[in-house]
XYZ file of C-alpha atoms in Angstrom:
650
model
C -22.510 54.562 18.233
C -22.160 55.147 21.990
C -19.412 57.494 23.276
C -17.769 58.075 26.550
C -16.623 61.386 28.049
C -13.046 61.893 29.340
C -14.323 61.880 33.098
C -16.370 58.652 32.403
C -13.516 56.840 30.703
C -11.060 57.890 33.428
C -13.402 56.601 36.066
C -14.028 53.386 34.186
C -10.290 52.902 33.745
C -9.437 53.926 37.298
C -7.017 56.747 36.492
C -6.971 60.540 36.471
C -8.422 62.733 33.681
C -4.992 64.317 33.223
C -3.568 60.910 32.160
C -6.391 60.488 29.652
C -5.563 63.874 28.291
C -1.912 62.872 27.976
C -2.901 59.742 25.989
C -4.976 61.936 23.745
C -2.141 64.270 23.101
C 0.258 61.376 22.338
C -2.397 59.956 19.914
C -2.539 56.611 21.833
C -6.316 56.948 22.198
C -8.876 57.294 19.474
C -11.191 60.234 20.124
C -13.539 62.603 18.361
C -13.278 66.365 18.840
C -16.359 68.376 19.772
C -16.167 72.164 19.811
C -18.383 73.935 22.298
C -19.170 77.661 22.299
C -19.974 79.421 25.589
C -21.539 82.755 26.328
C -19.291 85.814 26.441
C -17.357 84.536 23.384
C -15.269 82.013 25.125
C -15.212 78.435 23.747
C -13.494 75.068 24.347
C -12.924 71.534 22.908
C -14.211 68.432 24.436
C -13.411 64.809 23.454
C -15.665 61.841 22.858
C -14.295 58.367 23.170
C -16.035 55.680 21.110
C -17.029 52.806 23.248
C -16.200 50.320 20.522
C -12.473 51.597 20.470
C -11.609 50.872 24.118
C -10.352 47.659 25.622
C -12.815 44.706 25.481
C -12.502 44.115 29.329
C -13.518 47.870 29.998
C -16.432 47.341 27.471
C -17.680 44.348 29.530
C -17.197 46.402 32.792
C -19.151 49.398 31.389
C -22.008 47.109 30.327
C -22.161 45.448 33.738
C -22.279 48.926 35.373
C -25.170 49.941 33.069
C -27.117 46.739 33.694
C -26.725 47.266 37.398
C -27.878 50.909 37.094
C -30.924 49.835 35.074
C -31.774 47.007 37.463
C -31.008 44.199 35.021
C -29.516 41.087 36.737
C -27.558 38.540 34.839
C -28.921 34.923 35.246
C -26.766 32.739 37.193
C -25.225 29.926 35.276
C -25.299 26.611 37.032
C -21.858 25.334 37.766
C -20.737 22.541 35.528
C -19.527 19.283 36.843
C -15.788 19.183 36.097
C -14.743 15.867 34.770
C -11.026 15.163 35.078
C -9.579 11.732 35.182
C -6.561 10.788 37.245
C -4.442 10.519 34.022
C -5.366 14.048 33.109
C -3.898 15.322 36.455
C -0.277 15.832 37.310
C 1.126 13.900 40.350
C 1.045 17.069 42.334
C -2.611 17.645 41.530
C -3.524 14.025 42.403
C -1.761 14.502 45.782
C -3.670 17.747 46.316
C -7.048 16.112 45.597
C -6.222 13.224 47.944
C -5.197 15.561 50.729
C -8.371 17.755 50.566
C -10.587 14.633 50.486
C -8.930 13.345 53.595
C -9.208 16.675 55.281
C -12.990 17.002 54.466
C -13.599 13.475 55.711
C -11.781 14.221 59.065
C -13.713 17.571 59.334
C -17.121 15.754 58.964
C -16.126 13.060 61.338
C -15.100 15.627 63.925
C -18.335 17.536 63.573
C -20.302 14.354 63.982
C -19.056 13.701 67.542
C -21.713 15.961 69.025
C -21.694 19.237 70.733
C -21.750 22.779 69.218
C -20.742 22.493 65.495
C -19.547 26.126 65.350
C -17.161 25.403 68.177
C -16.153 22.020 66.683
C -15.437 23.955 63.330
C -13.075 26.374 65.103
C -11.375 23.641 66.995
C -10.871 21.633 63.832
C -9.444 24.597 62.003
C -6.862 25.032 64.739
C -6.116 21.404 64.602
C -5.719 21.063 60.891
C -3.674 24.321 60.647
C -1.093 22.795 62.921
C -1.035 19.594 60.895
C -0.529 21.350 57.527
C 1.265 24.630 58.384
C 1.943 25.340 54.753
C -1.805 25.607 53.975
C -4.274 28.324 54.900
C -7.554 27.117 56.666
C -10.734 28.648 57.784
C -14.330 27.524 58.336
C -15.362 29.243 55.131
C -12.623 27.551 53.162
C -13.693 24.220 54.418
C -17.362 24.909 53.587
C -16.279 26.199 50.049
C -14.231 23.113 49.280
C -16.938 20.745 50.548
C -19.633 22.428 48.295
C -17.157 22.333 45.291
C -16.609 18.579 45.758
C -20.368 17.865 45.875
C -21.239 20.068 42.931
C -18.265 19.906 40.588
C -16.346 16.728 41.520
C -12.833 16.023 42.568
C -11.358 18.352 39.909
C -12.727 21.338 41.798
C -10.351 20.575 44.706
C -7.363 21.479 42.478
C -5.925 24.884 43.099
C -6.600 26.667 39.669
C -4.778 29.817 40.485
C -2.660 30.948 37.463
C -3.954 27.994 35.361
C -6.759 29.654 33.458
C -6.410 31.269 29.998
C -7.775 34.646 30.994
C -4.454 36.190 31.638
C -3.217 38.762 29.203
C -0.657 37.230 26.942
C 2.827 38.896 26.869
C 2.891 38.117 23.028
C -0.409 38.599 21.233
C -1.407 35.876 18.802
C -1.195 38.278 15.880
C 2.293 39.309 16.740
C 3.442 35.763 17.223
C 1.960 34.638 13.932
C 4.199 37.340 12.246
C 7.244 36.280 14.200
C 6.720 32.638 13.160
C 6.521 33.523 9.513
C 10.119 34.798 9.834
C 11.470 32.268 12.329
C 10.152 29.073 10.717
C 12.216 29.559 7.599
C 15.339 27.627 6.206
C 17.346 30.746 6.353
C 17.521 30.111 10.071
C 17.309 33.707 11.328
C 18.058 34.289 14.944
C 15.284 34.980 17.457
C 16.403 38.583 17.894
C 16.503 39.204 14.184
C 12.915 37.832 13.840
C 11.781 40.116 16.632
C 13.255 43.110 14.882
C 11.601 42.196 11.576
C 8.282 41.669 13.363
C 8.535 45.116 14.916
C 9.316 46.569 11.476
C 6.349 44.819 9.946
C 3.927 46.116 12.640
C 5.099 49.773 12.035
C 4.696 49.330 8.301
C 1.181 48.111 8.702
C 0.254 50.849 11.124
C -0.267 48.673 14.130
C 1.765 50.709 16.680
C -0.792 49.708 19.429
C 0.833 46.218 19.481
C 4.234 47.751 20.391
C 6.550 47.555 22.277
C 7.241 43.807 21.894
C 8.089 41.463 24.597
C 11.741 40.549 25.462
C 14.056 38.095 23.698
C 13.504 35.627 26.712
C 9.689 35.893 26.453
C 9.783 34.932 22.685
C 12.212 32.040 23.385
C 9.837 30.676 26.115
C 6.916 31.011 23.746
C 8.752 29.126 20.976
C 9.373 26.244 23.338
C 5.818 26.321 24.585
C 3.814 26.843 21.290
C 5.853 25.365 18.453
C 6.412 21.512 18.256
C 10.167 20.606 18.080
C 9.511 18.586 14.923
C 8.013 21.597 13.211
C 11.011 23.750 14.123
C 13.429 21.167 12.669
C 11.381 20.719 9.539
C 10.840 24.385 8.851
C 14.343 25.552 9.697
C 16.490 22.643 8.588
C 14.487 20.759 5.946
C 12.887 17.403 5.397
C 16.008 15.384 5.595
C 16.983 16.818 8.935
C 13.521 16.200 10.318
C 13.729 12.640 9.012
C 17.200 12.011 10.488
C 16.613 13.832 13.802
C 12.977 13.525 14.708
C 11.339 10.548 13.012
C 11.646 7.228 14.903
C 13.815 4.574 13.468
C 12.090 1.844 11.358
C 13.393 -1.306 13.052
C 13.905 -4.237 10.797
C 14.216 -7.935 11.517
C 17.064 -10.006 10.066
C 16.048 -13.443 11.086
C 13.966 -13.968 7.985
C 16.953 -13.391 5.747
C 19.536 -15.816 4.490
C 23.018 -15.257 3.466
C 23.343 -13.893 -0.116
C 19.693 -12.829 -0.087
C 20.573 -9.148 -0.102
C 23.879 -7.367 -0.711
C 24.265 -3.638 -0.080
C 26.946 -1.547 -1.767
C 28.397 1.930 -1.345
C 31.689 3.976 -1.560
C 33.680 5.052 1.413
C 36.391 7.685 1.485
C 39.323 6.673 3.588
C 40.273 9.398 6.041
C 43.982 8.623 5.298
C 46.652 10.174 3.240
C 48.569 7.727 1.062
C 51.493 7.929 -1.269
C 50.655 6.570 -4.739
C 54.276 7.073 -5.942
C 53.213 9.433 -8.778
C 52.043 12.685 -7.179
C 54.056 15.185 -5.245
C 51.349 15.429 -2.664
C 49.584 12.596 -0.828
C 46.208 11.567 -1.927
C 43.069 9.992 -0.488
C 41.632 6.863 -1.969
C 38.189 5.128 -1.894
C 36.702 1.830 -0.905
C 33.876 0.351 -3.035
C 32.463 -2.511 -0.980
C 29.508 -4.940 -0.933
C 28.170 -6.136 2.369
C 25.835 -9.075 3.076
C 22.869 -7.713 5.029
C 22.077 -10.854 7.028
C 25.610 -11.440 8.352
C 26.973 -7.871 7.995
C 30.013 -9.529 6.267
C 32.033 -7.730 3.698
C 31.951 -9.983 0.583
C 33.593 -7.892 -2.078
C 35.614 -4.732 -2.113
C 38.019 -2.814 -4.241
C 40.353 0.175 -3.383
C 40.254 2.690 -6.150
C 41.565 6.214 -6.854
C 38.064 7.323 -8.123
C 34.736 5.641 -7.606
C 33.468 4.382 -10.949
C 31.335 1.719 -12.621
C 34.497 -0.243 -13.356
C 35.432 -0.240 -9.666
C 31.817 -1.371 -8.789
C 32.139 -4.319 -11.202
C 35.415 -5.322 -9.966
C 34.243 -5.418 -6.393
C 31.041 -7.258 -7.356
C 33.032 -9.861 -9.353
C 35.454 -10.492 -6.459
C 32.454 -11.104 -4.140
C 30.671 -13.424 -6.653
C 33.774 -15.460 -7.477
C 34.368 -16.087 -3.686
C 30.780 -16.245 -2.256
C 28.368 -16.769 -5.059
C 25.741 -14.643 -6.841
C 23.309 -12.589 -4.516
C 19.571 -12.447 -5.179
C 19.249 -8.734 -4.668
C 21.498 -5.710 -4.570
C 20.668 -2.535 -2.738
C 22.655 0.670 -3.462
C 22.348 4.401 -3.369
C 21.642 6.732 -6.400
C 25.263 7.286 -7.324
C 26.148 7.249 -10.981
C 28.694 4.514 -10.553
C 25.864 2.181 -9.492
C 23.168 3.555 -11.949
C 25.099 3.234 -15.098
C 22.588 2.056 -17.778
C 24.390 -1.314 -18.503
C 25.038 -2.251 -14.833
C 21.811 -1.659 -12.807
C 19.702 0.757 -14.950
C 18.942 4.276 -14.023
C 16.958 3.695 -10.821
C 15.220 6.955 -9.620
C 16.678 8.814 -12.679
C 14.705 6.695 -15.028
C 12.217 8.669 -17.149
C 8.596 8.226 -16.083
C 7.454 7.728 -19.621
C 10.084 5.909 -21.594
C 9.915 6.027 -25.420
C 8.084 2.979 -26.952
C 10.877 2.845 -29.619
C 13.660 2.688 -27.078
C 14.880 -0.810 -26.545
C 15.524 -1.901 -22.963
C 18.961 -3.483 -23.168
C 19.402 -6.147 -20.485
C 21.901 -4.982 -17.739
C 24.744 -6.919 -16.222
C 22.586 -7.591 -13.168
C 19.775 -8.750 -15.403
C 22.185 -11.333 -16.924
C 23.381 -12.431 -13.511
C 19.695 -12.837 -12.381
C 20.147 -10.124 -9.535
C 17.162 -8.003 -8.636
C 18.431 -4.376 -8.294
C 16.978 -1.787 -5.812
C 17.856 1.729 -5.005
C 17.465 3.373 -1.664
C 15.509 6.606 -1.209
C 17.576 9.683 -2.143
C 19.643 11.128 0.638
C 18.495 8.389 3.010
C 21.665 6.964 4.772
C 19.595 4.985 7.275
C 18.485 2.590 4.593
C 21.937 1.053 4.173
C 23.624 -0.698 7.036
C 26.950 -0.370 5.274
C 27.048 3.297 6.346
C 27.466 2.096 9.892
C 30.187 -0.416 8.846
C 32.145 2.301 7.322
C 32.182 4.129 10.615
C 33.785 1.145 12.171
C 36.354 1.149 9.305
C 37.196 4.801 10.160
C 37.513 4.236 13.897
C 39.273 0.836 13.842
C 41.404 1.099 10.813
C 41.958 4.542 9.448
C 42.938 6.018 12.831
C 45.887 3.572 12.950
C 47.811 5.431 10.257
C 50.116 8.437 10.614
C 48.290 9.957 7.658
C 44.944 9.955 9.368
C 43.170 13.157 8.286
C 40.010 13.046 10.356
C 36.454 13.234 8.930
C 36.387 17.079 9.344
C 38.787 19.926 9.852
C 38.032 19.807 13.573
C 39.135 16.149 13.724
C 42.339 16.671 11.844
C 45.466 15.852 13.906
C 47.968 18.813 14.378
C 50.838 16.495 13.332
C 49.694 16.801 9.748
C 50.882 20.469 9.725
C 54.413 19.065 9.692
C 54.276 15.574 8.273
C 51.774 16.524 5.632
C 54.475 18.416 3.678
C 56.530 15.408 2.760
C 54.770 12.676 0.777
C 57.314 10.062 1.840
C 55.966 10.162 5.382
C 52.864 8.319 4.313
C 52.055 4.650 3.470
C 52.663 3.593 -0.149
C 49.474 2.731 -2.064
C 50.226 -1.039 -2.651
C 50.889 -1.520 1.018
C 47.716 0.291 1.996
C 45.617 -1.948 -0.337
C 47.252 -4.972 1.260
C 46.394 -3.625 4.847
C 42.772 -3.088 3.769
C 42.493 -6.659 2.614
C 43.970 -8.031 5.833
C 41.839 -5.769 8.022
C 38.541 -6.730 6.262
C 39.337 -10.494 6.213
C 41.051 -10.849 9.558
C 39.412 -8.061 11.749
C 36.134 -6.793 10.522
C 34.708 -10.170 9.359
C 36.042 -11.819 12.490
C 34.938 -9.358 15.303
C 31.887 -10.230 17.509
C 28.758 -8.371 16.534
C 25.862 -7.679 18.954
C 23.447 -6.164 16.472
C 20.001 -7.500 15.663
C 20.100 -11.234 14.772
C 23.845 -11.485 15.391
C 23.874 -12.655 19.079
C 27.639 -12.040 19.668
C 28.640 -14.059 16.600
C 31.153 -12.916 14.085
C 29.995 -12.023 10.469
C 31.865 -15.027 9.096
C 30.002 -17.322 11.647
C 26.606 -15.833 10.797
C 27.228 -16.071 6.995
C 28.063 -19.654 7.235
C 25.166 -20.615 9.595
C 22.587 -18.750 7.395
C 23.795 -19.755 3.862
C 20.956 -21.837 2.537
C 21.436 -21.591 -1.262
C 24.595 -20.562 -3.206
C 24.270 -19.631 -6.769
C 27.546 -19.909 -8.629
C 28.893 -19.561 -12.265
C 31.969 -20.857 -14.082
C 34.642 -18.264 -14.882
C 33.716 -18.388 -18.691
C 29.997 -17.829 -17.900
C 30.906 -15.038 -15.532
C 33.151 -13.392 -18.240
C 30.181 -13.439 -20.581
C 27.578 -12.269 -18.076
C 29.699 -9.359 -16.861
C 30.443 -7.729 -20.173
C 29.619 -4.115 -20.522
C 26.789 -2.958 -22.890
C 26.559 -0.121 -25.308
C 23.525 1.700 -26.420
C 21.583 0.813 -29.575
C 23.155 2.136 -32.762
C 22.900 1.421 -36.494
C 25.642 -0.565 -38.413
C 27.515 1.707 -40.790
C 30.290 1.340 -43.163
C 32.695 1.460 -40.202
C 30.575 -1.120 -38.363
C 29.869 -0.127 -34.801
C 31.746 2.156 -32.504
C 32.503 2.787 -28.831
C 33.123 6.263 -27.374
C 35.659 5.698 -24.584
C 37.641 8.566 -22.924
C 36.892 10.916 -25.776
C 38.000 8.602 -28.525
C 35.933 6.723 -31.104
C 36.901 3.066 -31.323
C 35.424 1.182 -34.201
C 34.603 -2.535 -34.539
C 33.743 -4.302 -37.780
C 33.778 -7.709 -39.441
C 32.609 -9.207 -42.757
C 29.512 -10.809 -41.220
C 28.499 -7.623 -39.429
C 28.962 -5.337 -42.491
C 27.628 -7.741 -45.048
C 24.537 -9.211 -43.306
C 23.498 -6.446 -40.809
C 24.406 -3.135 -42.541
C 21.837 -0.457 -41.477
C 20.287 -2.587 -38.807
C 19.877 -1.430 -35.134
C 22.330 -3.404 -32.861
C 24.213 -3.077 -29.578
C 27.424 -4.889 -28.540
C 28.908 -6.159 -25.296
C 32.647 -5.705 -24.458
C 35.271 -6.253 -21.931
C 36.956 -2.936 -21.008
C 40.223 -4.784 -20.298
C 40.210 -6.475 -23.723
C 38.764 -4.386 -26.674
C 40.238 -6.628 -29.309
C 36.791 -8.177 -29.985
C 33.227 -7.434 -29.087
C 29.909 -9.433 -29.235
C 27.146 -7.921 -31.326
C 23.358 -8.313 -30.582
C 20.211 -7.155 -32.370
C 17.389 -5.119 -30.771
C 15.812 -8.436 -29.809
C 18.751 -9.423 -27.711
C 19.808 -12.152 -30.173
C 23.554 -12.794 -30.728
C 24.534 -11.933 -34.242
C 28.217 -12.102 -34.689
C 31.554 -10.919 -33.351
C 33.432 -7.851 -34.524
C 37.057 -6.903 -34.337
C 38.578 -3.555 -33.558
C 39.636 -1.628 -36.658
C 42.276 1.053 -36.813
C 42.615 4.272 -38.919
C 45.543 5.276 -41.149
C 47.332 8.523 -40.987
C 48.519 10.457 -44.086
C 52.070 9.344 -43.263
C 51.285 5.641 -42.800
C 53.938 3.299 -44.150
C 53.549 1.025 -47.127
C 53.024 -2.122 -45.101
C 50.048 -0.445 -43.088
C 48.417 0.582 -46.352
C 48.925 -2.846 -47.972
C 47.342 -4.390 -44.875
C 44.352 -2.248 -45.090
C 44.028 -2.963 -48.793
C 44.302 -6.632 -48.153
C 41.396 -6.369 -45.695
C 39.227 -4.666 -48.329
C 40.145 -7.357 -50.813
C 39.181 -10.005 -48.394
C 35.850 -8.339 -48.077
C 35.383 -8.176 -51.803
C 36.316 -11.890 -52.238
C 33.715 -12.778 -49.567
C 31.131 -10.812 -51.541
C 32.038 -12.591 -54.819
C 32.047 -16.003 -53.062
C 28.603 -15.421 -51.816
C 27.412 -14.390 -55.323
C 28.924 -17.600 -56.768
C 27.213 -19.696 -54.217
C 23.859 -18.109 -54.404
C 23.532 -16.434 -57.775
C 23.253 -18.904 -60.846
C 24.398 -17.953 -64.407
C 21.363 -16.849 -66.436
C 20.780 -16.571 -70.307
C 21.639 -13.536 -72.262
C 18.976 -10.965 -71.858
C 18.456 -10.164 -75.589
C 18.135 -13.784 -76.528
C 15.642 -14.259 -73.633
C 13.552 -11.361 -75.101
C 13.562 -12.676 -78.709
C 12.497 -16.051 -77.393
C 9.609 -14.564 -75.542
C 8.547 -12.677 -78.730
C 8.540 -15.867 -80.874
C 6.502 -17.553 -78.217
C 3.955 -14.828 -78.218
C 3.615 -14.819 -82.136
C 3.192 -18.593 -82.162
C 0.430 -18.357 -79.763
C -1.378 -15.970 -82.123
C -4.956 -15.280 -81.175
C -8.576 -15.024 -82.562
C -9.047 -12.246 -85.131
C -12.085 -9.833 -84.418
C -15.364 -10.604 -86.236
C -17.671 -7.567 -85.939
C -21.204 -7.826 -86.969
C -21.278 -4.610 -89.106
C -18.428 -3.323 -91.300
C -18.879 0.332 -92.413
C -16.680 1.663 -95.258
C -15.952 5.377 -94.924
C -14.586 7.350 -97.869
C -13.949 11.037 -98.698
C -16.201 11.212 -101.872
C -19.950 10.926 -101.988
C -21.393 7.711 -103.428
C -24.792 6.815 -104.740
C -26.918 4.169 -103.305
C -26.222 2.023 -106.523
C -22.573 2.235 -105.999
C -22.936 1.312 -102.359
C -25.021 -1.664 -103.279
C -22.491 -2.801 -105.893
C -19.700 -2.344 -103.245
C -21.630 -4.594 -100.876
C -22.309 -7.157 -103.785
C -26.091 -6.776 -103.685
C -26.390 -6.477 -107.556
C -24.911 -9.946 -108.121
C -22.205 -8.669 -110.517
C -18.845 -10.478 -110.738
C -15.760 -8.373 -110.652
C -12.853 -9.293 -113.109
C -9.648 -8.471 -111.181
C -7.341 -9.383 -114.155
C -8.874 -6.921 -116.493
C -8.775 -4.265 -113.681
C -5.074 -4.783 -113.319
C -4.385 -4.407 -116.979
C -6.320 -1.186 -117.187
C -4.431 0.167 -114.261
C -0.995 -0.540 -115.996
C -2.165 1.216 -119.153
C -3.048 4.333 -117.192
C 0.297 4.581 -115.574
C 2.156 4.303 -118.876
C 0.032 7.068 -120.379
């Protein structure tokens, strides 16, 4: 490794030796100590500075000095032709190139008129200096620019002072990388806080040579110069903010749509205090609305105290009854729209549904409506959001109970009037005002959006209505019934869990024919007297009626009524038995008859080829032969019997 002495390093750096010794004492310069002993007993310490530890530019300077000392000459690199199109130049740079080209042309023309060219050059310098007093000219400057134009092209005429990358950066790349790790975070720390944390990190890592850091203004300028604005928003505010603030709008065309092709629905909170007549304090209500995309017309709406699936169905039914059934509905991912029996679960649906789980048709399926949900937290996908802004500005601000969308927008008059609920509009009157505003103002005002051309929503809806799908009231009642999940029929029939209560429904047909089967039923929330029961294949089975429960202190009439219902059920069972089960014979008689039949049939007796007689006593061959009848003797059975009697008597 090559080392420099203190005098050599001071000369190379262009400073005094005392300053170098000061840096060594402050430990700002890496050195090696070398102890030197002199005659007479006196000694001293010298310092050696590693060449590799000094600044890169000083290393290059030292190498150039050594090459010059050793007679080594660097090969001259041919100048490259600078290719820079007019589009790559700024307007000021293009003007600068054009001016120099004109000056050089005039200079050459003036020199070509004859005479002493040296005198001509001096005269031209005086002339051109008076013409462009803000510029500096000399014969050498003219010659240098002319040579640069011939060898490197027009780009060489641009003043490059301060535009190269050889300047020392106020913030080193390593430091700025650490700073960005703290600054580009969703915690949104301030610039000064990030500078402080960067300084702490450098001290912790032992990189004090990078200190002190640049100023707050320098870091701010570097942020604007080096970090794209979209990256700042994405890293500090999140994906949604980047999408809403930085991404370009996706423009859609509406001319290819017809009325009732797409309805979009959403909820809006009225920025108005109203008096519902029940609470001591004023309340705010909500608007559940459906808007036709093509015409921007509100087609169905409902004012509710709480957004819910029932409010959604009410608004949808009002729109269908008056304007027909849409082909598609677009909504957000609110639970009031993604109830399993209305539109399904949308983005909340499991990626891998169970094979055993039956997909019950939703209300929108029964109506033949295609249901789509917008991307989560993407308000730009629904034009109804902009319509609600008009409702706020044109309608809500007309009331004394206007609250403003934020605390900053809230009028000061509410500090006094907000204490008395009687100062605000009654809820029934407010609902009537909403209906009149939507029908008479919103749907009648001129619209200048895409495809509207200054026409009102009512006019565009009428002009673009090609097909209208309608249904009778009875069919609509049937198609818009709510669904339950699949359940098994038990002794109590089927049940509905509503508002924390278990409501049971049963009937003779349901209990008798479908006990233990998996079914679901459809019901009207406004009329729970009867429900319609379907199997897991979506086939209608029967109707079931609501059944009550008896308390321990029920009166005699209630008990008798329950007993009569059970008796009806038993009579139905007996009636079925009489109709389907015939009277059979007595079981014992039937068994005896079967035994007699079997005995009469009999069967062939066995006929073996060999019959062997086995006894307990030994027998001679003669006795065996006699037993088999081989001796030809005849046995007198009468005499044998008489002899047996005599033996018994004795």
